[in-house]
PDB file of C-alpha atoms in Angstrom:
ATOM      1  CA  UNK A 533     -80.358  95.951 -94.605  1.00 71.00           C
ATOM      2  CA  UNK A 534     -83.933  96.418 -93.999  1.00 80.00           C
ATOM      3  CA  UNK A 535     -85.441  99.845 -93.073  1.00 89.00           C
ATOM      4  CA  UNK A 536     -86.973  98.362 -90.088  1.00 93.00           C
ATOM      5  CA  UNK A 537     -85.736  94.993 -88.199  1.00 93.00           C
ATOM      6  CA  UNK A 538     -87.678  93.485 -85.251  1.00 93.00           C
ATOM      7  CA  UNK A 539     -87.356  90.248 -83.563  1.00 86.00           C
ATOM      8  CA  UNK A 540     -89.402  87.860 -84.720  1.00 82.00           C
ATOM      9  CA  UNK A 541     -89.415  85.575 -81.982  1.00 84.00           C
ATOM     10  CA  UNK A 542     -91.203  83.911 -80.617  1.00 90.00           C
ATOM     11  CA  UNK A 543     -91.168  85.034 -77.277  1.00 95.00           C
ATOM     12  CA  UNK A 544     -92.227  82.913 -74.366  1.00 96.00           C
ATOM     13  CA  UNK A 545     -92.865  84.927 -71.220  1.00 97.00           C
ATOM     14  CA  UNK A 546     -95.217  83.438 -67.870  1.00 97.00           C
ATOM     15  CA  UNK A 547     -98.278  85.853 -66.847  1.00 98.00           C
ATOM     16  CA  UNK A 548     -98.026  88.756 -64.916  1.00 97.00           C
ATOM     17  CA  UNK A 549     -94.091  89.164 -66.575  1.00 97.00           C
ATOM     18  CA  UNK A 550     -92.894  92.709 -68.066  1.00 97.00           C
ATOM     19  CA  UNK A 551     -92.582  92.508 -71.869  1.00 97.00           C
ATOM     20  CA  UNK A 552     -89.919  94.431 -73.545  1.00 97.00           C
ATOM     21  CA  UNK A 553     -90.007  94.634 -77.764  1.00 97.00           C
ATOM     22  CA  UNK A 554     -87.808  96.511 -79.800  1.00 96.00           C
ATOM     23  CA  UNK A 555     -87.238  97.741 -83.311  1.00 97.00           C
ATOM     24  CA  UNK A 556     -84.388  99.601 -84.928  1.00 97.00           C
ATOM     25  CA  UNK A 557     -84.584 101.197 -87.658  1.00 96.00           C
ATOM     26  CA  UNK A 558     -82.010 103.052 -90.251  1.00 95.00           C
ATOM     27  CA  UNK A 559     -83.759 105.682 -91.411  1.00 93.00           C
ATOM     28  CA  UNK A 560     -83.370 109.096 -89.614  1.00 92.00           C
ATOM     29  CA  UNK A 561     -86.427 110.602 -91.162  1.00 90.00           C
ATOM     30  CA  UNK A 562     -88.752 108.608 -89.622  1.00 92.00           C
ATOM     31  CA  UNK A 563     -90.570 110.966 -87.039  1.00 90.00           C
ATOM     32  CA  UNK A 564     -94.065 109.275 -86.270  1.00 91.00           C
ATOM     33  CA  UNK A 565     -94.085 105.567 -84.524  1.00 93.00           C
ATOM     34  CA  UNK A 566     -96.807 103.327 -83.809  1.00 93.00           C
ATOM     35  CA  UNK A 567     -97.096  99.976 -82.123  1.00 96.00           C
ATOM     36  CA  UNK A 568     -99.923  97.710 -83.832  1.00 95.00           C
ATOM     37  CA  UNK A 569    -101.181  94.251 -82.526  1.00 96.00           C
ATOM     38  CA  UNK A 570    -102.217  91.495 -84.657  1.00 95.00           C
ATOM     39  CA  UNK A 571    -103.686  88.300 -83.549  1.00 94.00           C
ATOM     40  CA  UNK A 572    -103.818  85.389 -85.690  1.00 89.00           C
ATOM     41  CA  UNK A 573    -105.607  86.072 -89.334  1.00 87.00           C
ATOM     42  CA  UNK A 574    -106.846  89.258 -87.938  1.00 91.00           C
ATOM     43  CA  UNK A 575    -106.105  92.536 -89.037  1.00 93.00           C
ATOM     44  CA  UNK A 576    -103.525  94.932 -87.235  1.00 93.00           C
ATOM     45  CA  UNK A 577    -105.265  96.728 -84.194  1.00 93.00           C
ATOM     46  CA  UNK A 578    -103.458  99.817 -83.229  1.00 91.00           C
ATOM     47  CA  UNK A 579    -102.188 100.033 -79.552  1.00 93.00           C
ATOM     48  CA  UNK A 580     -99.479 103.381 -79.313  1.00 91.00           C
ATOM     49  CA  UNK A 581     -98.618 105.707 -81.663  1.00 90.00           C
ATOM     50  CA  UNK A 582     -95.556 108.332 -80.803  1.00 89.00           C
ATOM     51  CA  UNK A 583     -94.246 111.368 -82.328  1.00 85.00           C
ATOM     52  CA  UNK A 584     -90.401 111.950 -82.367  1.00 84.00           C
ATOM     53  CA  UNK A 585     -88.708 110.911 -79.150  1.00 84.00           C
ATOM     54  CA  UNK A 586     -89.949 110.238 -75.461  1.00 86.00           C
ATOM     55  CA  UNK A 587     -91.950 107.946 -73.522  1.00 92.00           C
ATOM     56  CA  UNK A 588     -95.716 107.593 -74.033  1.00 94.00           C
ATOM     57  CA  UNK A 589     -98.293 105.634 -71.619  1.00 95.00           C
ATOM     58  CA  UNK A 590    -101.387 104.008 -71.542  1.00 94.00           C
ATOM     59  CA  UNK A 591    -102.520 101.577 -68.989  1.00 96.00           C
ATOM     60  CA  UNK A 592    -100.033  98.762 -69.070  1.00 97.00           C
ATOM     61  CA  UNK A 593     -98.083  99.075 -72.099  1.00 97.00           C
ATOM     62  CA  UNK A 594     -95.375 102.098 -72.041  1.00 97.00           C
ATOM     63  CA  UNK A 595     -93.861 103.229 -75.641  1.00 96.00           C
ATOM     64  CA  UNK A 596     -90.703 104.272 -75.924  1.00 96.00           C
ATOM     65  CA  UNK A 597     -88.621 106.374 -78.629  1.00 96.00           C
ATOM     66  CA  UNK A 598     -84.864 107.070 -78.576  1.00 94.00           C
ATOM     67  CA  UNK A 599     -84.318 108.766 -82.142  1.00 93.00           C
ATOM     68  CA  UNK A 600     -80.620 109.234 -81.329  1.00 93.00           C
ATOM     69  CA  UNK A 601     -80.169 105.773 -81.078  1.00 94.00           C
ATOM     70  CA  UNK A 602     -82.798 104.612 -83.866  1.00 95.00           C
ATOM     71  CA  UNK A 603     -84.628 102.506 -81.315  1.00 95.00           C
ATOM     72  CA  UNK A 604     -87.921 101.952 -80.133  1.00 96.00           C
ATOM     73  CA  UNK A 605     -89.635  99.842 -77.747  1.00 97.00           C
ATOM     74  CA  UNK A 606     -93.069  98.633 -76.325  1.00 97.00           C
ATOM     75  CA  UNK A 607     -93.241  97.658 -72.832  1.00 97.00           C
ATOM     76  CA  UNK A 608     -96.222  95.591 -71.247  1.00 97.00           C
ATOM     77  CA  UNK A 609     -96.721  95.545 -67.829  1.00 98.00           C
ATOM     78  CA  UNK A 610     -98.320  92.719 -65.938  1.00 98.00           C
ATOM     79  CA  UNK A 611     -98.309  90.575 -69.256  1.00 98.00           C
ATOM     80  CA  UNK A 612    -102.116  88.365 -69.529  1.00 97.00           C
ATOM     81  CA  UNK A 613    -102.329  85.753 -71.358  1.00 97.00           C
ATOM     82  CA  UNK A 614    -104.930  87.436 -73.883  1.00 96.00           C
ATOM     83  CA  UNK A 615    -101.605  89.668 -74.945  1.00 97.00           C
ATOM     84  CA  UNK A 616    -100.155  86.731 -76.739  1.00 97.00           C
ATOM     85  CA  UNK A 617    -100.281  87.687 -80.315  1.00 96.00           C
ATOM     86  CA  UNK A 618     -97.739  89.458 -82.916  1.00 95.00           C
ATOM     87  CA  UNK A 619     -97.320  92.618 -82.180  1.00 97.00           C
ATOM     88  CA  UNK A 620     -95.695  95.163 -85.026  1.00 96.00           C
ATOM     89  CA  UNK A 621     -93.835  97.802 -85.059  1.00 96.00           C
ATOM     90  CA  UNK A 622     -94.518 101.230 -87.298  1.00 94.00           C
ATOM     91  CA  UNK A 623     -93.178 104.239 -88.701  1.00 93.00           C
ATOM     92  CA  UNK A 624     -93.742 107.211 -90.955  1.00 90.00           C
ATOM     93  CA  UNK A 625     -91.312 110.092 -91.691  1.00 85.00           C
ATOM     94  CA  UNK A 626     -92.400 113.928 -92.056  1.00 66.00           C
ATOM     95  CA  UNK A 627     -95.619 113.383 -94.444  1.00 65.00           C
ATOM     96  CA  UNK A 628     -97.558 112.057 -91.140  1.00 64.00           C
ATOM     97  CA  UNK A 629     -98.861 108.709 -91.229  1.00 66.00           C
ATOM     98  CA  UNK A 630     -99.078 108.443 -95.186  1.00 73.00           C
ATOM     99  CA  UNK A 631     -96.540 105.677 -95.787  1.00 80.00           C
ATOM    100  CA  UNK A 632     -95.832 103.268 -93.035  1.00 87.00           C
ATOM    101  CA  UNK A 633     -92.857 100.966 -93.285  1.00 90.00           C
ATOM    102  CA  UNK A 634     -94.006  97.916 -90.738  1.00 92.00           C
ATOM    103  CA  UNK A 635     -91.267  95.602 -88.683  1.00 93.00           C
ATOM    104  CA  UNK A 636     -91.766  91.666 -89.483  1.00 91.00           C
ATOM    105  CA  UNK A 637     -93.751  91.561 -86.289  1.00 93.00           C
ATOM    106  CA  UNK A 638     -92.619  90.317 -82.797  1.00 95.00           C
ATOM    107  CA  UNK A 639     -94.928  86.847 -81.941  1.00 94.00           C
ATOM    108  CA  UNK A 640     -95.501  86.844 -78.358  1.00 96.00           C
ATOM    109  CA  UNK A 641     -96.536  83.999 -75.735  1.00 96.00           C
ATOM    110  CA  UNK A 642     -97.907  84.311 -72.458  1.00 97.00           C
ATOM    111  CA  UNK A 643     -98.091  81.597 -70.242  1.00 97.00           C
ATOM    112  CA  UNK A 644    -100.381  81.159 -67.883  1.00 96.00           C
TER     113      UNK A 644
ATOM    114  CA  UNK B 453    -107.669 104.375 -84.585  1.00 53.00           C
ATOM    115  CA  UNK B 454    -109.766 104.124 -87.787  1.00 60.00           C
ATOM    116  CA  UNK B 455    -112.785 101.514 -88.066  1.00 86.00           C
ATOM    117  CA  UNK B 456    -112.553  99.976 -90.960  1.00 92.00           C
ATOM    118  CA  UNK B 457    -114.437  96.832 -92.481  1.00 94.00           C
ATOM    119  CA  UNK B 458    -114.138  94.787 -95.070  1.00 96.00           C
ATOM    120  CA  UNK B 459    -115.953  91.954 -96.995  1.00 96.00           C
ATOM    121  CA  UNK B 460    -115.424  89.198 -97.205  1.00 97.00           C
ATOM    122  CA  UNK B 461    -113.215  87.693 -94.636  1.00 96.00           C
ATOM    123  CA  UNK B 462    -112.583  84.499 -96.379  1.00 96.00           C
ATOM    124  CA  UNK B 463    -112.796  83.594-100.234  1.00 97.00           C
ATOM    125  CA  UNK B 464    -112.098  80.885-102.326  1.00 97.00           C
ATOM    126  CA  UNK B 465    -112.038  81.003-106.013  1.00 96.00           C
ATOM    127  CA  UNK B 466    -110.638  79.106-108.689  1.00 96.00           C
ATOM    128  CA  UNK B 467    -107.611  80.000-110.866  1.00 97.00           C
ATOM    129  CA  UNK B 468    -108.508  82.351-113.756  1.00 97.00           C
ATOM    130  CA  UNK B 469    -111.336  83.910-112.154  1.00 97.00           C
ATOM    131  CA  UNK B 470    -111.551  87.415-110.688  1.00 97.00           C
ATOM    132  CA  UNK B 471    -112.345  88.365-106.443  1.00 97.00           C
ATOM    133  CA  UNK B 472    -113.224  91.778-105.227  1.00 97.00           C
ATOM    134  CA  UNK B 473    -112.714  92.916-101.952  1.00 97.00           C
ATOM    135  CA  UNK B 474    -114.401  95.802 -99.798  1.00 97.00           C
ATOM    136  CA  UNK B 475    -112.960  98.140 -97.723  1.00 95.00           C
ATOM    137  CA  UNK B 476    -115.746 100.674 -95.662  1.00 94.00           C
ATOM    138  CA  UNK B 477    -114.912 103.387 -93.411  1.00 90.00           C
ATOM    139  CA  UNK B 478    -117.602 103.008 -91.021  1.00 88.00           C
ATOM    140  CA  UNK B 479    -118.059 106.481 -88.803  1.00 81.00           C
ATOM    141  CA  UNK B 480    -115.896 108.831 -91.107  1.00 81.00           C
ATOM    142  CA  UNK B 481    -114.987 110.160 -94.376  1.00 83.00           C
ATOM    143  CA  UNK B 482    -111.839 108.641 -95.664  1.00 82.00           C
ATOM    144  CA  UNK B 483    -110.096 110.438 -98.579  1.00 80.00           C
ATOM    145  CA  UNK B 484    -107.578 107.885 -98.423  1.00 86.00           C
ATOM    146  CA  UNK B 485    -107.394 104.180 -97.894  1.00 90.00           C
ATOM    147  CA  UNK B 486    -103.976 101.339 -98.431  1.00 93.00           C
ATOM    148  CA  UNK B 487    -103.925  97.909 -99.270  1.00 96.00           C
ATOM    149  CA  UNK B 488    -101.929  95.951 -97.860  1.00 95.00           C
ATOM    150  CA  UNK B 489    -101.272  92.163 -98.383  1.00 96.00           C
ATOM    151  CA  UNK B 490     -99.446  90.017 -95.925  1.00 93.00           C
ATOM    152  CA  UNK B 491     -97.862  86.437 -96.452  1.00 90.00           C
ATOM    153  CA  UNK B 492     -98.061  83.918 -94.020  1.00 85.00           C
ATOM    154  CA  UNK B 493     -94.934  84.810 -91.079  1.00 80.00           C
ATOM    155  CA  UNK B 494     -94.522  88.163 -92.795  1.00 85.00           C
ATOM    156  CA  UNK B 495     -95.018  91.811 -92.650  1.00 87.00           C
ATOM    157  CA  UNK B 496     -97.466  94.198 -94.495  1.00 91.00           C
ATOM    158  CA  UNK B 497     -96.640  95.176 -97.590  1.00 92.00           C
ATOM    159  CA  UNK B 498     -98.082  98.391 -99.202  1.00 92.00           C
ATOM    160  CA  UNK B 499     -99.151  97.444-102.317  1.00 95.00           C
ATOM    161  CA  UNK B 500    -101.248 100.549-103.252  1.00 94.00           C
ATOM    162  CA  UNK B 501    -102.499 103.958-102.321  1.00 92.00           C
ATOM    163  CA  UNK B 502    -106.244 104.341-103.320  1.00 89.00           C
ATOM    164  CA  UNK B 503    -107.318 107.970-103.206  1.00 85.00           C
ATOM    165  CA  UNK B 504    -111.501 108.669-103.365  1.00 83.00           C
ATOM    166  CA  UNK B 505    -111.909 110.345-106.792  1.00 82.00           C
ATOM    167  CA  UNK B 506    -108.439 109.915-108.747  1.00 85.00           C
ATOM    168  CA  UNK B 507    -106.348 107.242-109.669  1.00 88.00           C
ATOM    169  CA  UNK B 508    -104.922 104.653-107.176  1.00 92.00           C
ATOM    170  CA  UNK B 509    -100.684 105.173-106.479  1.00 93.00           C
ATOM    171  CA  UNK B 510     -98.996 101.483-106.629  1.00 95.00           C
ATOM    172  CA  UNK B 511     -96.082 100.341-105.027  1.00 94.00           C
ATOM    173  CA  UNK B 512     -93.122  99.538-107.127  1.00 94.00           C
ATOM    174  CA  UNK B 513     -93.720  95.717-108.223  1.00 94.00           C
ATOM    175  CA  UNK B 514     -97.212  95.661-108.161  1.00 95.00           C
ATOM    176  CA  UNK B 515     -99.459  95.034-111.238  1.00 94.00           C
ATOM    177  CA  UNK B 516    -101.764  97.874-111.874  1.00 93.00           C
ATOM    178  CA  UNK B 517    -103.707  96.124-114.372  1.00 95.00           C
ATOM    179  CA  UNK B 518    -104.070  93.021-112.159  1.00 96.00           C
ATOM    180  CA  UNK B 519    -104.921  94.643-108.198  1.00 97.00           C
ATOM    181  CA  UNK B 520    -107.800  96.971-110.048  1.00 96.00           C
ATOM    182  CA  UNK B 521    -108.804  99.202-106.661  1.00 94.00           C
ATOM    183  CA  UNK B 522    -111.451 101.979-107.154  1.00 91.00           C
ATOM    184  CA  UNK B 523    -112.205 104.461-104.482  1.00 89.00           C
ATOM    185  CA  UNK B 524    -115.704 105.590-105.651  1.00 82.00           C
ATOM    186  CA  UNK B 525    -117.123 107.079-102.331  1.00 87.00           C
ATOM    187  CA  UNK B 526    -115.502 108.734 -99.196  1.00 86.00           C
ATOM    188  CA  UNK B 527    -116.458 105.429 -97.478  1.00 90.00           C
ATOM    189  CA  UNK B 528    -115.709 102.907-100.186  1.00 92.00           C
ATOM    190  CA  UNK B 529    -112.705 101.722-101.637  1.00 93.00           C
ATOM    191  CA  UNK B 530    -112.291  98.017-103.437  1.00 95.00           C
ATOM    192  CA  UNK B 531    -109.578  95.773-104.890  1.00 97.00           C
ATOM    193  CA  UNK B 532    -110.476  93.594-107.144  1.00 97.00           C
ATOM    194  CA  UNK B 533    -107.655  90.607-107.955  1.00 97.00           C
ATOM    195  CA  UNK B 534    -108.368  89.748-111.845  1.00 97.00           C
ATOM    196  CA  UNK B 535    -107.467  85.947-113.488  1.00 96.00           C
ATOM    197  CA  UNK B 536    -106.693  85.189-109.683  1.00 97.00           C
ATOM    198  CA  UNK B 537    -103.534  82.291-109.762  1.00 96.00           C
ATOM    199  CA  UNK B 538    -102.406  80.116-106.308  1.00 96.00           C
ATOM    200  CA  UNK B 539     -99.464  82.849-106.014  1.00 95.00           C
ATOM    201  CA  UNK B 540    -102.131  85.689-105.135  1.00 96.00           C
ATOM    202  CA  UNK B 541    -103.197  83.576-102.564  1.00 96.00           C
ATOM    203  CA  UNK B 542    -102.923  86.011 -99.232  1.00 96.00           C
ATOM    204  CA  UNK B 543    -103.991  87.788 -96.688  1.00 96.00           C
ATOM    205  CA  UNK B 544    -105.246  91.414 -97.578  1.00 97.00           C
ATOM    206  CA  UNK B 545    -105.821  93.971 -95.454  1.00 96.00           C
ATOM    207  CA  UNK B 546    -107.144  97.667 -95.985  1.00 95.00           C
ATOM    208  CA  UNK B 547    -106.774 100.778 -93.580  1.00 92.00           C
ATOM    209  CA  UNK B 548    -107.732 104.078 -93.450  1.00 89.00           C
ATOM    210  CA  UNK B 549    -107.261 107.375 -91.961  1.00 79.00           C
ATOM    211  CA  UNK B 550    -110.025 109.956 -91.144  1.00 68.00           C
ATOM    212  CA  UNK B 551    -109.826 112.550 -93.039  1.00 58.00           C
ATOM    213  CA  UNK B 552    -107.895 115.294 -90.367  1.00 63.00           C
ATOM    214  CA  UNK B 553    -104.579 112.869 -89.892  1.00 65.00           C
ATOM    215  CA  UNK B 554    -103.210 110.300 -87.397  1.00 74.00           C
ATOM    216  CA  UNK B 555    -102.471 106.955 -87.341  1.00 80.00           C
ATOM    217  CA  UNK B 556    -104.157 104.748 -89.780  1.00 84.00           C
ATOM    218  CA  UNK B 557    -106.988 102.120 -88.410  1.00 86.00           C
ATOM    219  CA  UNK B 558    -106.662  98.483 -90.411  1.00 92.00           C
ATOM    220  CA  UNK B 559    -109.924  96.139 -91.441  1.00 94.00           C
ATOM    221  CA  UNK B 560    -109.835  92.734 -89.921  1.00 95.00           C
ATOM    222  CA  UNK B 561    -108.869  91.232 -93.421  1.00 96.00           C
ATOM    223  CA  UNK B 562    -109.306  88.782 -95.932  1.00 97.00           C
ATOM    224  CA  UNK B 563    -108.137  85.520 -96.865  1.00 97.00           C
ATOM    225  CA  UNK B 564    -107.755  84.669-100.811  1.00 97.00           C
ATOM    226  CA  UNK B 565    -107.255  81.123-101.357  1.00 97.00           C
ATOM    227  CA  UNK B 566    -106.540  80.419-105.427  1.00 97.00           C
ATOM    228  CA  UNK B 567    -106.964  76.968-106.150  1.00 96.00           C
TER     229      UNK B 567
END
């Protein structure tokens, strides 16, 4: 079992849509959570980044952290089509944001 | 997040022969900087901890003697993939973290094609 599974997709969604992507994860010492964007052959752009549990927003993407139930998600909000790209999962336990364990990445598709 | 760069984007070299890569912090001190190296439809792997001033920390699996990274400067950090082969062919990918904490910032990449 991997530390960290995600969706891969792809998934297909038309503009203006909400956008709900998860994670779970299996480790309970993972405290710090992140939600990265990468479009294609680019680097990972950072987009949210949580500590612990709660809800965290910024514009039109929402994060959300439910440690009890080792879940996390990303919501987006009035989805454009410059959104479509992979967008990654992230998390860290206690020592901060030393050692990241990434999710295989969610691939994402708006539609005009 | 971090800005990072790197250089180059996009190399080609031929099998046997050795490609470095650089990784800048660009507004801040970074005491320590990750590569990472990514195959096509996959995730990031870690493949090693560079720290400015001391020896790099590798991930389990990964050949110290072949991924040579040196962190010289607080702003500088390179990897440098020695008698290259088609199987190193990737996508690498640096990040960093100023200096205080938080999240870490990534560079846009680079491409290593081995032919």
């Amino acid at each position: 079992q991997k530390e960290v599974e995600q969706d891969p997709g792809p998934l297909s969604v038309p503009e203006g849509a909400i956008v709900s992507l998860n994670c779970t994860y299996s480790n309970s010492a993972f405290q710090y959570f992140m939600w990265y964007r990468q479009y294609s052959r680019k680097g990972p752009e950072l987009l949210m980044y949580t500590y612990s549990s709660g809800n965290k927003e910024d514009g039109r993407f929402t994060a959300q952290v439910d440690k009890s139930s080792k879940y996390i998600s990303l919501f987006i909000r009035d989805s454009q089509p410059s959104d479509s790209a992979t967008y990654l999962c992230a998390m860290s336990d206690s020592g901060g944001y030393q050692k990241v364990t990434f999710g295989t990445g969610t691939k994402l598709q708006v539609i005009p | 997040g971090a800005v990072v760069s790197q250089h180059p984007s996009w190399v080609i070299c031929k099998s046997g022969t050795s490609v470095k890569i650089e990784c800048r912090s660009l507004d801040f001190q970074a005491t320590t900087m990750f590569w990472y190296r990514q195959f096509p439809k996959q995730s990031l792997m870690l493949m090693a901890t560079s720290n400015e001033g001391s020896k790099a920390t590798y991930e389990q699996g990964v050949e110290k003697d072949k991924f040579l990274i040196n962190h010289a400067s607080l702003t500088l950090s390179t990897l440098t993939v020695t008698s290259a082969h088609p199987e190193d062919s990737s996508f690498y990918i640096c990040s960093a973290r100023f200096a205080s904490g938080g999240p870490q910032g990534f560079g846009p990449g680079t491409r290593l094609t081995v032919t």
